mmCIF file with all atom_site columns, C-alpha atoms in Angstrom:
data_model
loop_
_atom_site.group_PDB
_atom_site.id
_atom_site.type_symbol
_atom_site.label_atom_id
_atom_site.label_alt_id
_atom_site.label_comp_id
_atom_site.label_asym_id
_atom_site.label_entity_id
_atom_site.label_seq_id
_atom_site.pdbx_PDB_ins_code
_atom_site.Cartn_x
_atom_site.Cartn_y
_atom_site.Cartn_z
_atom_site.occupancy
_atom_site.B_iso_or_equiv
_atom_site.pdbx_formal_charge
_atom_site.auth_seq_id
_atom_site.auth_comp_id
_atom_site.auth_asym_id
_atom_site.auth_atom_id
_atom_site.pdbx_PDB_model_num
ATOM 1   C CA . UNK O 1 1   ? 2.196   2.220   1.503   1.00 0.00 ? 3   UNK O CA 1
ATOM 2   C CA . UNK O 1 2   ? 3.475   5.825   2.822   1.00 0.00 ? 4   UNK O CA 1
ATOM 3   C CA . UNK O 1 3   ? 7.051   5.310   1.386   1.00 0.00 ? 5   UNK O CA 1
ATOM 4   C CA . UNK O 1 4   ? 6.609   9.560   1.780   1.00 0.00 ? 6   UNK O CA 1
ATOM 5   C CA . UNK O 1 5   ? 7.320   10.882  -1.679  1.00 0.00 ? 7   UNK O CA 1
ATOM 6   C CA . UNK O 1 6   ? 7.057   14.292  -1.668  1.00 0.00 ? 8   UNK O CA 1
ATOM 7   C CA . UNK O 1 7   ? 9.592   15.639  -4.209  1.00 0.00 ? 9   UNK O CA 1
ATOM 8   C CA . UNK O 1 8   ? 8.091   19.060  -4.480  1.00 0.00 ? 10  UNK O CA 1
ATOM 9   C CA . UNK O 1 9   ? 7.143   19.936  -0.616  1.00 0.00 ? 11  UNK O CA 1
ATOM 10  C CA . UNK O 1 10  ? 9.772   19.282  1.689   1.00 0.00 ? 12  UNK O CA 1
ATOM 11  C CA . UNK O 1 11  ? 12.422  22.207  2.949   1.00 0.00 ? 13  UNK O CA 1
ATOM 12  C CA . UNK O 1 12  ? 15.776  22.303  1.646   1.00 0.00 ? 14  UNK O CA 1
ATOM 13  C CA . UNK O 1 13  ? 16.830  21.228  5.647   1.00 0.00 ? 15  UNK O CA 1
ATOM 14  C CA . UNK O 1 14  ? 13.916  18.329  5.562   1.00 0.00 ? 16  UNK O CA 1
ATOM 15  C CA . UNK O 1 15  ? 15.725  16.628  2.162   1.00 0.00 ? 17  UNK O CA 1
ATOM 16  C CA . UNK O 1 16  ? 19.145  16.955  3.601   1.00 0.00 ? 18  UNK O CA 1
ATOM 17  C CA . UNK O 1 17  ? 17.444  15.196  6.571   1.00 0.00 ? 19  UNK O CA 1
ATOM 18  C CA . UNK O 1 18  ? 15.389  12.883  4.385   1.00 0.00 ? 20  UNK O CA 1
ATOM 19  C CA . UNK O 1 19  ? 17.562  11.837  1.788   1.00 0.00 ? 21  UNK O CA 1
ATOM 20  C CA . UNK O 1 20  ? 19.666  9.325   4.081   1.00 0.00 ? 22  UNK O CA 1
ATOM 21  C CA . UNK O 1 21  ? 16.761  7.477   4.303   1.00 0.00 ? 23  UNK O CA 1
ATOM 22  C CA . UNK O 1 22  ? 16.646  6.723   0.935   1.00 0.00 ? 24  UNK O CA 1
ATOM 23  C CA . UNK O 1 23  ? 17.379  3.410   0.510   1.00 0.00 ? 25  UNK O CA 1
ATOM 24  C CA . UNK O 1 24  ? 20.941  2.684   -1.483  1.00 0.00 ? 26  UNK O CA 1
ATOM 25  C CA . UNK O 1 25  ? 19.258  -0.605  -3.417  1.00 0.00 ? 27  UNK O CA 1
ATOM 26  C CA . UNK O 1 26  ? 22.235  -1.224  -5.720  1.00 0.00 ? 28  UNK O CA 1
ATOM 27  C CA . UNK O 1 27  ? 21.248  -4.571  -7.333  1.00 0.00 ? 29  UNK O CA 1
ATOM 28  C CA . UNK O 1 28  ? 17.894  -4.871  -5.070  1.00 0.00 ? 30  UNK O CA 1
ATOM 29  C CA . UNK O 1 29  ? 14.770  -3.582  -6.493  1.00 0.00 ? 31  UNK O CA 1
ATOM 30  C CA . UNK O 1 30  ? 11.925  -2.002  -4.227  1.00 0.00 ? 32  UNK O CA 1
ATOM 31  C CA . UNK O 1 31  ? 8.618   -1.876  -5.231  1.00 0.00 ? 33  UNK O CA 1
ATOM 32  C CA . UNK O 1 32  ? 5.888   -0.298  -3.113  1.00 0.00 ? 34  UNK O CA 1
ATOM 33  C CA . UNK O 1 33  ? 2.157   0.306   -3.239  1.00 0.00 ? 35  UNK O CA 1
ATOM 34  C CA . UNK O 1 34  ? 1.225   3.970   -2.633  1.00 0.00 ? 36  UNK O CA 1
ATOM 35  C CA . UNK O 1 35  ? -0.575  4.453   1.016   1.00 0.00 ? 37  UNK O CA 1
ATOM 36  C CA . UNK O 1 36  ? -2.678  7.866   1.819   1.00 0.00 ? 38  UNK O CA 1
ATOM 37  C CA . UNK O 1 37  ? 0.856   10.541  2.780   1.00 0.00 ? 39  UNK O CA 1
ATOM 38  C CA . UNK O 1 38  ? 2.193   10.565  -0.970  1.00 0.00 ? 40  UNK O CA 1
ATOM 39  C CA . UNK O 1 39  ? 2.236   13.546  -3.687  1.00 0.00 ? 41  UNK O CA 1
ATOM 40  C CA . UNK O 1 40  ? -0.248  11.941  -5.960  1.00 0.00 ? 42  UNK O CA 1
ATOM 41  C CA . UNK O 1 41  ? 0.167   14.785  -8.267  1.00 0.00 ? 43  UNK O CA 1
ATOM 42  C CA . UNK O 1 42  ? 3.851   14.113  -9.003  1.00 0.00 ? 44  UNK O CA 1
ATOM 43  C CA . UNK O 1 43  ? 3.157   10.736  -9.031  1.00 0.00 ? 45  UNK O CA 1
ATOM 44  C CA . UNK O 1 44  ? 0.936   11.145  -11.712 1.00 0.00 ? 46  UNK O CA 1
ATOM 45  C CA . UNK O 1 45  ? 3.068   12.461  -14.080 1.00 0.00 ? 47  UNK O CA 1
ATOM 46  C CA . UNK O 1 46  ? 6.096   10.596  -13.805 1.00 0.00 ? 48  UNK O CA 1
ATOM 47  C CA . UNK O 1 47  ? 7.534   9.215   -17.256 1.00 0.00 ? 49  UNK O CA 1
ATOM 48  C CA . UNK O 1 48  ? 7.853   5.557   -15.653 1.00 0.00 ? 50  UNK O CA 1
ATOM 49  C CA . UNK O 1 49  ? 7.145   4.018   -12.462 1.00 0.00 ? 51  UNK O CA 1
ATOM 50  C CA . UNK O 1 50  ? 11.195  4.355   -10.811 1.00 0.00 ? 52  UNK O CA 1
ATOM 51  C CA . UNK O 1 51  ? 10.920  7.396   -8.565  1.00 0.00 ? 53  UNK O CA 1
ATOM 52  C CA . UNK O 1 52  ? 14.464  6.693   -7.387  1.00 0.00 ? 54  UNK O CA 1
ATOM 53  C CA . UNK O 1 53  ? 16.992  4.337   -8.574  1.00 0.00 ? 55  UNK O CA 1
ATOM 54  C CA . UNK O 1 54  ? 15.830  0.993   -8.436  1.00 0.00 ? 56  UNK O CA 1
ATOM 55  C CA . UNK O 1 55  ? 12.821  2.231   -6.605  1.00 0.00 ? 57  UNK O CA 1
ATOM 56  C CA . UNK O 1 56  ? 9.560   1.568   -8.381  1.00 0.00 ? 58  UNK O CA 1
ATOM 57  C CA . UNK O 1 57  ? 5.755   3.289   -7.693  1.00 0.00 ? 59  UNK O CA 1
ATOM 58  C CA . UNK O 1 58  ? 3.404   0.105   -8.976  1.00 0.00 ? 60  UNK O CA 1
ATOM 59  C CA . UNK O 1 59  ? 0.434   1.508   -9.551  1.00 0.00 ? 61  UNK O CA 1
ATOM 60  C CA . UNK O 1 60  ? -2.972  0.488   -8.132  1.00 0.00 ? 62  UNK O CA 1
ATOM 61  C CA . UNK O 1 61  ? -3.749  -2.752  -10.152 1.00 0.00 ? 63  UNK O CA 1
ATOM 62  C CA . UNK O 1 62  ? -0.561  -3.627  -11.428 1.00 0.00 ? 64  UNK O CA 1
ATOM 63  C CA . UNK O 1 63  ? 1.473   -6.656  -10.963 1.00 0.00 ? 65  UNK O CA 1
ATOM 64  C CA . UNK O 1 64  ? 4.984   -8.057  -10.287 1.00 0.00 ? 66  UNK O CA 1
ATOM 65  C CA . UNK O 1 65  ? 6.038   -11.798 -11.571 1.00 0.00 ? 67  UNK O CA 1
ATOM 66  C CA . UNK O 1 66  ? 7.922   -13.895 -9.147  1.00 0.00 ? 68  UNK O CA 1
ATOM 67  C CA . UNK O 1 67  ? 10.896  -16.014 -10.872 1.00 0.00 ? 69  UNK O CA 1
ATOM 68  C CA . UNK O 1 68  ? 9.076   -18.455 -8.799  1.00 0.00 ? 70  UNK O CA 1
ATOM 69  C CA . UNK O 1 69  ? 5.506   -18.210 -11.037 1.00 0.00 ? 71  UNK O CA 1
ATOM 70  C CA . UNK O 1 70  ? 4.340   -16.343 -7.929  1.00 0.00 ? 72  UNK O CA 1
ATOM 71  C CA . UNK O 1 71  ? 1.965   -12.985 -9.290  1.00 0.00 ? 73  UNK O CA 1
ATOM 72  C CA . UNK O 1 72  ? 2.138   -10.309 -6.892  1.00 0.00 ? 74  UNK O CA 1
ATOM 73  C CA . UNK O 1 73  ? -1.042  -7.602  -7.404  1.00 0.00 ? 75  UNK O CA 1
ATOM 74  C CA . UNK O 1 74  ? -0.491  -4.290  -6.359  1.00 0.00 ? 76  UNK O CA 1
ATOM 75  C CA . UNK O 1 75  ? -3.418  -1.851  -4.683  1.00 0.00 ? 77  UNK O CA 1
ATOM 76  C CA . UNK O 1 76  ? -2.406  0.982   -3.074  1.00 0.00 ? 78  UNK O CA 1
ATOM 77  C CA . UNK O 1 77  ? -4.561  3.651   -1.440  1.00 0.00 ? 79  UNK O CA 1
ATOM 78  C CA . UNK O 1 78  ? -7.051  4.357   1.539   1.00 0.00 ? 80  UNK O CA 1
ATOM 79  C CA . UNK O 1 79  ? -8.841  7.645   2.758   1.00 0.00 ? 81  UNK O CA 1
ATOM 80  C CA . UNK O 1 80  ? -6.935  9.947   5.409   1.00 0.00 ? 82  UNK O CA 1
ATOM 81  C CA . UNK O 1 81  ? -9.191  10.066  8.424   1.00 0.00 ? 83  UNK O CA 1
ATOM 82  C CA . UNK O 1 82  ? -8.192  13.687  9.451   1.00 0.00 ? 84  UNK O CA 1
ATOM 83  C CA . UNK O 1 83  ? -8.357  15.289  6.156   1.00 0.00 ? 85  UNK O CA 1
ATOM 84  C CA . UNK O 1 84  ? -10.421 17.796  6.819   1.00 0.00 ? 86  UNK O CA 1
ATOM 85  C CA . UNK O 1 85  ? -7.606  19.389  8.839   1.00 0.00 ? 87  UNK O CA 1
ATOM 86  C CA . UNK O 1 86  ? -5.785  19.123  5.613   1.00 0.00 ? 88  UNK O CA 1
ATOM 87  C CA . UNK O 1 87  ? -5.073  21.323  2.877   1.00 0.00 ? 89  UNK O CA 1
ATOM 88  C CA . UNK O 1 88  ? -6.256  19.893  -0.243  1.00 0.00 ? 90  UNK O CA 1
ATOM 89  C CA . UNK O 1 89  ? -3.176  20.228  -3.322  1.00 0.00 ? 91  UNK O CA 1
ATOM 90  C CA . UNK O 1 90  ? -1.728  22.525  -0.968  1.00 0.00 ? 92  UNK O CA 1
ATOM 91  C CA . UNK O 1 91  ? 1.991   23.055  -1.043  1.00 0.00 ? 93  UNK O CA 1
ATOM 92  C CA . UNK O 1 92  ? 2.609   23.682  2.385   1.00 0.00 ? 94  UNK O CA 1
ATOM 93  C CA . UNK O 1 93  ? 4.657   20.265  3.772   1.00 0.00 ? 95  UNK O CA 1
ATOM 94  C CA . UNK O 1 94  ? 3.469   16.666  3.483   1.00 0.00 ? 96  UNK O CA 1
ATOM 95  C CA . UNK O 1 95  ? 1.512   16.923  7.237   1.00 0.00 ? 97  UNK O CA 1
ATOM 96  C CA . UNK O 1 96  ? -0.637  19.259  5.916   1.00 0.00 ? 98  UNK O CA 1
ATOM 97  C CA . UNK O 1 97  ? -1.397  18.001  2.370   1.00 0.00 ? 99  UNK O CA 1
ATOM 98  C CA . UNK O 1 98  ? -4.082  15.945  1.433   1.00 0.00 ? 100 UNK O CA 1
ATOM 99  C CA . UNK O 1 99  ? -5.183  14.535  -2.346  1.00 0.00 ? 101 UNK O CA 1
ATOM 100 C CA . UNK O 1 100 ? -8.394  13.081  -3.108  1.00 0.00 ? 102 UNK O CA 1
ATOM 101 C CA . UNK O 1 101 ? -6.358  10.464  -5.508  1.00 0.00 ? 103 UNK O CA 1
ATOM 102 C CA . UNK O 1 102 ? -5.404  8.818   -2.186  1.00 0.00 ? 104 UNK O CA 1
ATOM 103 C CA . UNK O 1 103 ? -8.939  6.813   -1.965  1.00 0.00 ? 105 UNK O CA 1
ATOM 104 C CA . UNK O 1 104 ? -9.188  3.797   -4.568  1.00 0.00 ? 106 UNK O CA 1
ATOM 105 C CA . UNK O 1 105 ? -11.317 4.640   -7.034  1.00 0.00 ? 107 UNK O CA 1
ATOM 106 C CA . UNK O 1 106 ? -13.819 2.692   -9.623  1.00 0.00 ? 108 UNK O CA 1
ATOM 107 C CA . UNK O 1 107 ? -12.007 3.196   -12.081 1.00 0.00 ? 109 UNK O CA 1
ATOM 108 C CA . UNK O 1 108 ? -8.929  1.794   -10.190 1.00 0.00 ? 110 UNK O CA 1
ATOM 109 C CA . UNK O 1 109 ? -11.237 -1.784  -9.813  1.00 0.00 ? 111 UNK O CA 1
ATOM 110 C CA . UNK O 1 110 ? -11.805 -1.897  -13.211 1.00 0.00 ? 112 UNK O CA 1
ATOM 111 C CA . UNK O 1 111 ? -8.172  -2.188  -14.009 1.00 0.00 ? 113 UNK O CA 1
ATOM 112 C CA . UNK O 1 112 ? -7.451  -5.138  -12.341 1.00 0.00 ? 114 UNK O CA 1
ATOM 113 C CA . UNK O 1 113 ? -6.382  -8.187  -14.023 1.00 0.00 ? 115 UNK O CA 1
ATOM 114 C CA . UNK O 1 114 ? -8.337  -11.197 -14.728 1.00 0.00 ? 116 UNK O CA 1
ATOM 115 C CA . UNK O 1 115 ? -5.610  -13.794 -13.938 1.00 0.00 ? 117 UNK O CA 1
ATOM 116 C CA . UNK O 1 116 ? -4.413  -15.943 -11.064 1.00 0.00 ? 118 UNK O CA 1
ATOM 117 C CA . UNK O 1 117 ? -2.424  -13.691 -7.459  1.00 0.00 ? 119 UNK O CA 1
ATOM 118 C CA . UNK O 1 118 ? -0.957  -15.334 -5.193  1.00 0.00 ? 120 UNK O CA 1
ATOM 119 C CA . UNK O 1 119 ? 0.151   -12.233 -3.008  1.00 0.00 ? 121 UNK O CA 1
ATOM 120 C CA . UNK O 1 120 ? -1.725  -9.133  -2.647  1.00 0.00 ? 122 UNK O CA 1
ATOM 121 C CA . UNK O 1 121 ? -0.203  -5.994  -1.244  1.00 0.00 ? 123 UNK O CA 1
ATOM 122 C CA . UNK O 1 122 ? -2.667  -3.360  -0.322  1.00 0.00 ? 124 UNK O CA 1
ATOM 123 C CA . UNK O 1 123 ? -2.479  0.109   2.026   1.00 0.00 ? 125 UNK O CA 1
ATOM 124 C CA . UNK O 1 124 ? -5.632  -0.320  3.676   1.00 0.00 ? 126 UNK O CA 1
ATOM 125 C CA . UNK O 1 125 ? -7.416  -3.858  4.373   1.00 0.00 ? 127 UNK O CA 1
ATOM 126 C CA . UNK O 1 126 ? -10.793 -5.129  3.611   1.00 0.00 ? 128 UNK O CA 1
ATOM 127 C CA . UNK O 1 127 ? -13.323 -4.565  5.540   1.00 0.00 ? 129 UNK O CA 1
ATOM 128 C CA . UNK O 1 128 ? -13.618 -8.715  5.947   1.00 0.00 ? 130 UNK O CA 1
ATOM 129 C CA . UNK O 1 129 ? -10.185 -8.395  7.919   1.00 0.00 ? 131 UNK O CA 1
ATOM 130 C CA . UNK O 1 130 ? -9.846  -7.654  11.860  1.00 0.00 ? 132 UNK O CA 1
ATOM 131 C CA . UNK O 1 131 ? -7.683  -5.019  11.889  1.00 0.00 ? 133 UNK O CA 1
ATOM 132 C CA . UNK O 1 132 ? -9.586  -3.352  15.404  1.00 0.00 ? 134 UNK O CA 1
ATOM 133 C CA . UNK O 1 133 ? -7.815  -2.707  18.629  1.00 0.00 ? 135 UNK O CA 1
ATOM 134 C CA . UNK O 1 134 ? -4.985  0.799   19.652  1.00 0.00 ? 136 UNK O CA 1
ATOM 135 C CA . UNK O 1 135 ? -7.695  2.703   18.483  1.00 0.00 ? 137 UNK O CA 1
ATOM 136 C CA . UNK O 1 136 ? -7.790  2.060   14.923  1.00 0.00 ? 138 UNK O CA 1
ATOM 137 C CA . UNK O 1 137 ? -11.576 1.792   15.276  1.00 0.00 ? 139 UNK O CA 1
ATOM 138 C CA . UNK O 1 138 ? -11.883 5.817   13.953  1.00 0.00 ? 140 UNK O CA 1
ATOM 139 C CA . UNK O 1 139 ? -10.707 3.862   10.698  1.00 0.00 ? 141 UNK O CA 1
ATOM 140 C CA . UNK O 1 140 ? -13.688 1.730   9.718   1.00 0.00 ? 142 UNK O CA 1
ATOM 141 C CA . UNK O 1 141 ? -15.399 3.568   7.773   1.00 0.00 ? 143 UNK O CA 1
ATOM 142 C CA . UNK O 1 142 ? -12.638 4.250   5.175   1.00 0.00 ? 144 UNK O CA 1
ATOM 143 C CA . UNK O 1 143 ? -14.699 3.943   1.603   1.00 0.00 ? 145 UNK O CA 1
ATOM 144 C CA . UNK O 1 144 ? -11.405 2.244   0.385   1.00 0.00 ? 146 UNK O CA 1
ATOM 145 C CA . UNK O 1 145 ? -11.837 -0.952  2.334   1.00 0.00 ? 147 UNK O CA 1
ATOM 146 C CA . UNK O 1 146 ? -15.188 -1.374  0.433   1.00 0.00 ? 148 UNK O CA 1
ATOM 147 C CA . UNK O 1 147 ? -13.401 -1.175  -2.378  1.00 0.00 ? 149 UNK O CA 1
ATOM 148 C CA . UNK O 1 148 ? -10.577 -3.719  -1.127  1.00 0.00 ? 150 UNK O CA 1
ATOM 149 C CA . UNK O 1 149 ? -13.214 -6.266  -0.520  1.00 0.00 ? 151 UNK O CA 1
ATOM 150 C CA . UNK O 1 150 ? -13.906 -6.392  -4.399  1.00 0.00 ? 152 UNK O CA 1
ATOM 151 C CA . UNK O 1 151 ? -10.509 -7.219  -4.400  1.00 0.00 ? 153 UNK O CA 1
ATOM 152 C CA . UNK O 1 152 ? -10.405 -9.465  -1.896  1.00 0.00 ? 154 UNK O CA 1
ATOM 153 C CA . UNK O 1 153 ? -13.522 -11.497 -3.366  1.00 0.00 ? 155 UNK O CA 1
ATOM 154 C CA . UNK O 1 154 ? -12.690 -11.689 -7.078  1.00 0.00 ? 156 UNK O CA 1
ATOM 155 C CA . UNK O 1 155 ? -9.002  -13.703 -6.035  1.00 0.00 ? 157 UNK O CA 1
ATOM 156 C CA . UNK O 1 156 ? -10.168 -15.249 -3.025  1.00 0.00 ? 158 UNK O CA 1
ATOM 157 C CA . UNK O 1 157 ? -10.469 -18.438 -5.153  1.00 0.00 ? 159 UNK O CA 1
ATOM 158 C CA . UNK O 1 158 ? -6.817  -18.180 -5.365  1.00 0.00 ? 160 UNK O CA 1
ATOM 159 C CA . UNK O 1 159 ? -5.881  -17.605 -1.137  1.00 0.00 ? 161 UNK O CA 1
ATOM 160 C CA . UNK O 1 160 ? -3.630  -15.327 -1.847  1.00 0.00 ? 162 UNK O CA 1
ATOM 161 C CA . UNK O 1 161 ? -1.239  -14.239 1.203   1.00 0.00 ? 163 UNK O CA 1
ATOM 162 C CA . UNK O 1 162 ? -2.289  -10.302 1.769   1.00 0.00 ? 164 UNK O CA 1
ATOM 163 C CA . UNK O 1 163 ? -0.184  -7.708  3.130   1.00 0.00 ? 165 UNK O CA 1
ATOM 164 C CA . UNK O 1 164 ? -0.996  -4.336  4.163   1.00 0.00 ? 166 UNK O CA 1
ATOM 165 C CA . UNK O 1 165 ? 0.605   -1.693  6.796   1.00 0.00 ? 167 UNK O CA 1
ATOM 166 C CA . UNK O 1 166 ? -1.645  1.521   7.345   1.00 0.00 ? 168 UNK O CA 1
ATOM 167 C CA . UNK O 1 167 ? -3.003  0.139   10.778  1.00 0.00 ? 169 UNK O CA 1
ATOM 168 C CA . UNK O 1 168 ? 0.346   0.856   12.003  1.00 0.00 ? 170 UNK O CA 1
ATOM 169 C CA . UNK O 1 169 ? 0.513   -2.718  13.904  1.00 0.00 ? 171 UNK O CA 1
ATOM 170 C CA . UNK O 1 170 ? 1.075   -6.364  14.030  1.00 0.00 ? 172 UNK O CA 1
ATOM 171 C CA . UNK O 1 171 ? -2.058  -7.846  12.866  1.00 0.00 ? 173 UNK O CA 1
ATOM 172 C CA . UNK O 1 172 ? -2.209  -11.577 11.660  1.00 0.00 ? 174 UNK O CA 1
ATOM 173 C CA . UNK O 1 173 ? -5.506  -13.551 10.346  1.00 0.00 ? 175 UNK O CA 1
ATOM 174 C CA . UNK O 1 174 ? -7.587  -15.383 8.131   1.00 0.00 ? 176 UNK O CA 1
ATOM 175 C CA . UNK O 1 175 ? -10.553 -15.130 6.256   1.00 0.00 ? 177 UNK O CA 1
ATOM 176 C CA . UNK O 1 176 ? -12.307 -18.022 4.121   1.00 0.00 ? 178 UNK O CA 1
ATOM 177 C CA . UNK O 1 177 ? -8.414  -19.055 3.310   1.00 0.00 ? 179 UNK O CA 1
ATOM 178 C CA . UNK O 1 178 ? -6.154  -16.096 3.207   1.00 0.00 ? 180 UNK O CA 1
ATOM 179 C CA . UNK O 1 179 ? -3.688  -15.577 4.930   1.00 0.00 ? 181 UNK O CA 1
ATOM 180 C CA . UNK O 1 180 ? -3.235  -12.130 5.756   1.00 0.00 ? 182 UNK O CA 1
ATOM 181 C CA . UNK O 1 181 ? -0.427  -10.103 7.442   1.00 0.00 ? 183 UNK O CA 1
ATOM 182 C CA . UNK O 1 182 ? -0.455  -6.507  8.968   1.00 0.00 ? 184 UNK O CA 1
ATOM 183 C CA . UNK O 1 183 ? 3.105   -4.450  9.456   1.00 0.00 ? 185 UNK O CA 1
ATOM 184 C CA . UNK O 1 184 ? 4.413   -2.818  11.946  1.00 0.00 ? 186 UNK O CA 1
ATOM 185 C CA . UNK O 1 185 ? 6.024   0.810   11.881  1.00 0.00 ? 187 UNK O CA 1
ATOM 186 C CA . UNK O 1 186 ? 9.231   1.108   10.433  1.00 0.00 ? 188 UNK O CA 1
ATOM 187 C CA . UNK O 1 187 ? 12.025  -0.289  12.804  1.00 0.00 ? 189 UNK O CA 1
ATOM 188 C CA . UNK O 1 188 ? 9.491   -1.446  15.164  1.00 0.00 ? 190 UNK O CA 1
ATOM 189 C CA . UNK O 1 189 ? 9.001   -5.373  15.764  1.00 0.00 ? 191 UNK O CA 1
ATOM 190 C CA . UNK O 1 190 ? 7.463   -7.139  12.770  1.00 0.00 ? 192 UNK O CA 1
ATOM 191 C CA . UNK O 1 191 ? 7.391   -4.131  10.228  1.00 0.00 ? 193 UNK O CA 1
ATOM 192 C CA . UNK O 1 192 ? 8.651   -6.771  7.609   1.00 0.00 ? 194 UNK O CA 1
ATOM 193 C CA . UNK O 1 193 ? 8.446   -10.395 7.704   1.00 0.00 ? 195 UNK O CA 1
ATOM 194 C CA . UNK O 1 194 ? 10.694  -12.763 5.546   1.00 0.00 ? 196 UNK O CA 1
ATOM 195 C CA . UNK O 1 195 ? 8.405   -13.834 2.176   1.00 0.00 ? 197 UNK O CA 1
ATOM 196 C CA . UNK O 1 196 ? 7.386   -17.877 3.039   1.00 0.00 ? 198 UNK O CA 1
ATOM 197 C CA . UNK O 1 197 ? 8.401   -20.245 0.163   1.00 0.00 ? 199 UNK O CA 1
ATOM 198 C CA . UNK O 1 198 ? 5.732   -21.000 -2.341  1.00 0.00 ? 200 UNK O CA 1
ATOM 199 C CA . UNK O 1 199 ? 4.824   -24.688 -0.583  1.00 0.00 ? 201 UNK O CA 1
ATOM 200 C CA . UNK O 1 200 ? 1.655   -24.685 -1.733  1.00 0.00 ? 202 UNK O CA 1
ATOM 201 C CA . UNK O 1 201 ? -0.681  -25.524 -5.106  1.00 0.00 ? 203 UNK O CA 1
ATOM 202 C CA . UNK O 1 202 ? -1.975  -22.858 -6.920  1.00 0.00 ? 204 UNK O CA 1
ATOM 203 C CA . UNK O 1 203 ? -5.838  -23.334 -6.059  1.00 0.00 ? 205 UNK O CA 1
ATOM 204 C CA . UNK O 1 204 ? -7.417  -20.950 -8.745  1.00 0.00 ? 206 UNK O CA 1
ATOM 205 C CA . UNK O 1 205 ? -10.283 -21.914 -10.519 1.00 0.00 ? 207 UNK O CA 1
#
């Protein structure tokens, strides 16, 4: 979540500064769930999910097939807990934005699949998760991690490994059998961690 694509609201000085850190994937493909600082508008009507080269949007609900067999389900989204110092649809630079399509919807739970995950990569985390501690408490209440716990118990049969970043830390856990796995800050200690082999029976009902 929060790859930051805002293709419509940044200066002409903040994309010369931004673009570098584009990444240059070549051959490598990145896929990312949306988090609660994107452009949901221009997200919305893109043609196809590649908002750069080789760099895909999945959508909340959507899923990504390991050569492996491993199913990776995507669900982005979770509630900005300072938006009311935010300008809703407002063009006026990604700080100051905010977009109601950030929170996962109904709607969004009705589109998920009725098959076997083995990985789910979320924003937000359930509420069923300990994410507390650096003052992340002002956090709890986001509607979205109600809606993640759906998630969470409709594949839970499955212990899926989870993954999820918007805390902004290194969180690790379990809960009834999954595995989950919170990320760091970009280029701070553990903000990825190397995918572990599959190693283990697929345990879905």
């Amino acid at each position: 979540g929060d790859l930051g694509y805002w293709p419509k609201h940044v200066s002409k000085r903040e994309s010369q500064r931004k673009q570098p850190l584009i990444p240059k994937m070549h051959e490598t493909k990145l896929h990312f769930a949306d988090g609660n600082h994107e452009d949901f508008d221009s997200l919305a009507i893109q043609s196809d999910n590649e908002v750069y080269p080789n760099v895909f949007h999945m959508k909340r609900g959507s899923t990504l097939e390991f050569p492996d067999g491993r199913v990776v389900l995507f669900m982005g989204g979770a509630e900005s807990h300072d938006k009311e110092w935010r300008i809703e649809h407002e063009a006026a630079g990604g700080d100051r934005i905010w977009f109601p399509q950030e929170r996962i919807t109904e709607q969004d739970l009705m589109g998920l699949p009725d098959r076997h995950i083995d990985i789910v990569v979320s924003h937000a985390a359930p509420r069923e998760f300990v994410v507390w501690g650096g003052g992340y408490d002002m956090l709890q209440h986001d509607p979205s991690r109600m809606a993640l716990s759906f998630v969470l118990h409709k594949y839970k049969a499955c212990r899926p490994l989870w993954f999820f970043g918007h805390y902004h830390a290194r969180i690790r856990g379990e809960y009834q059998g999954v595995k989950y796995f919170g990320l760091n800050m970009v280029g701070f200690p553990d903000w990825w961690i190397p995918l572990p082999e599959r190693g283990y029976p697929l345990n879905c009902p």
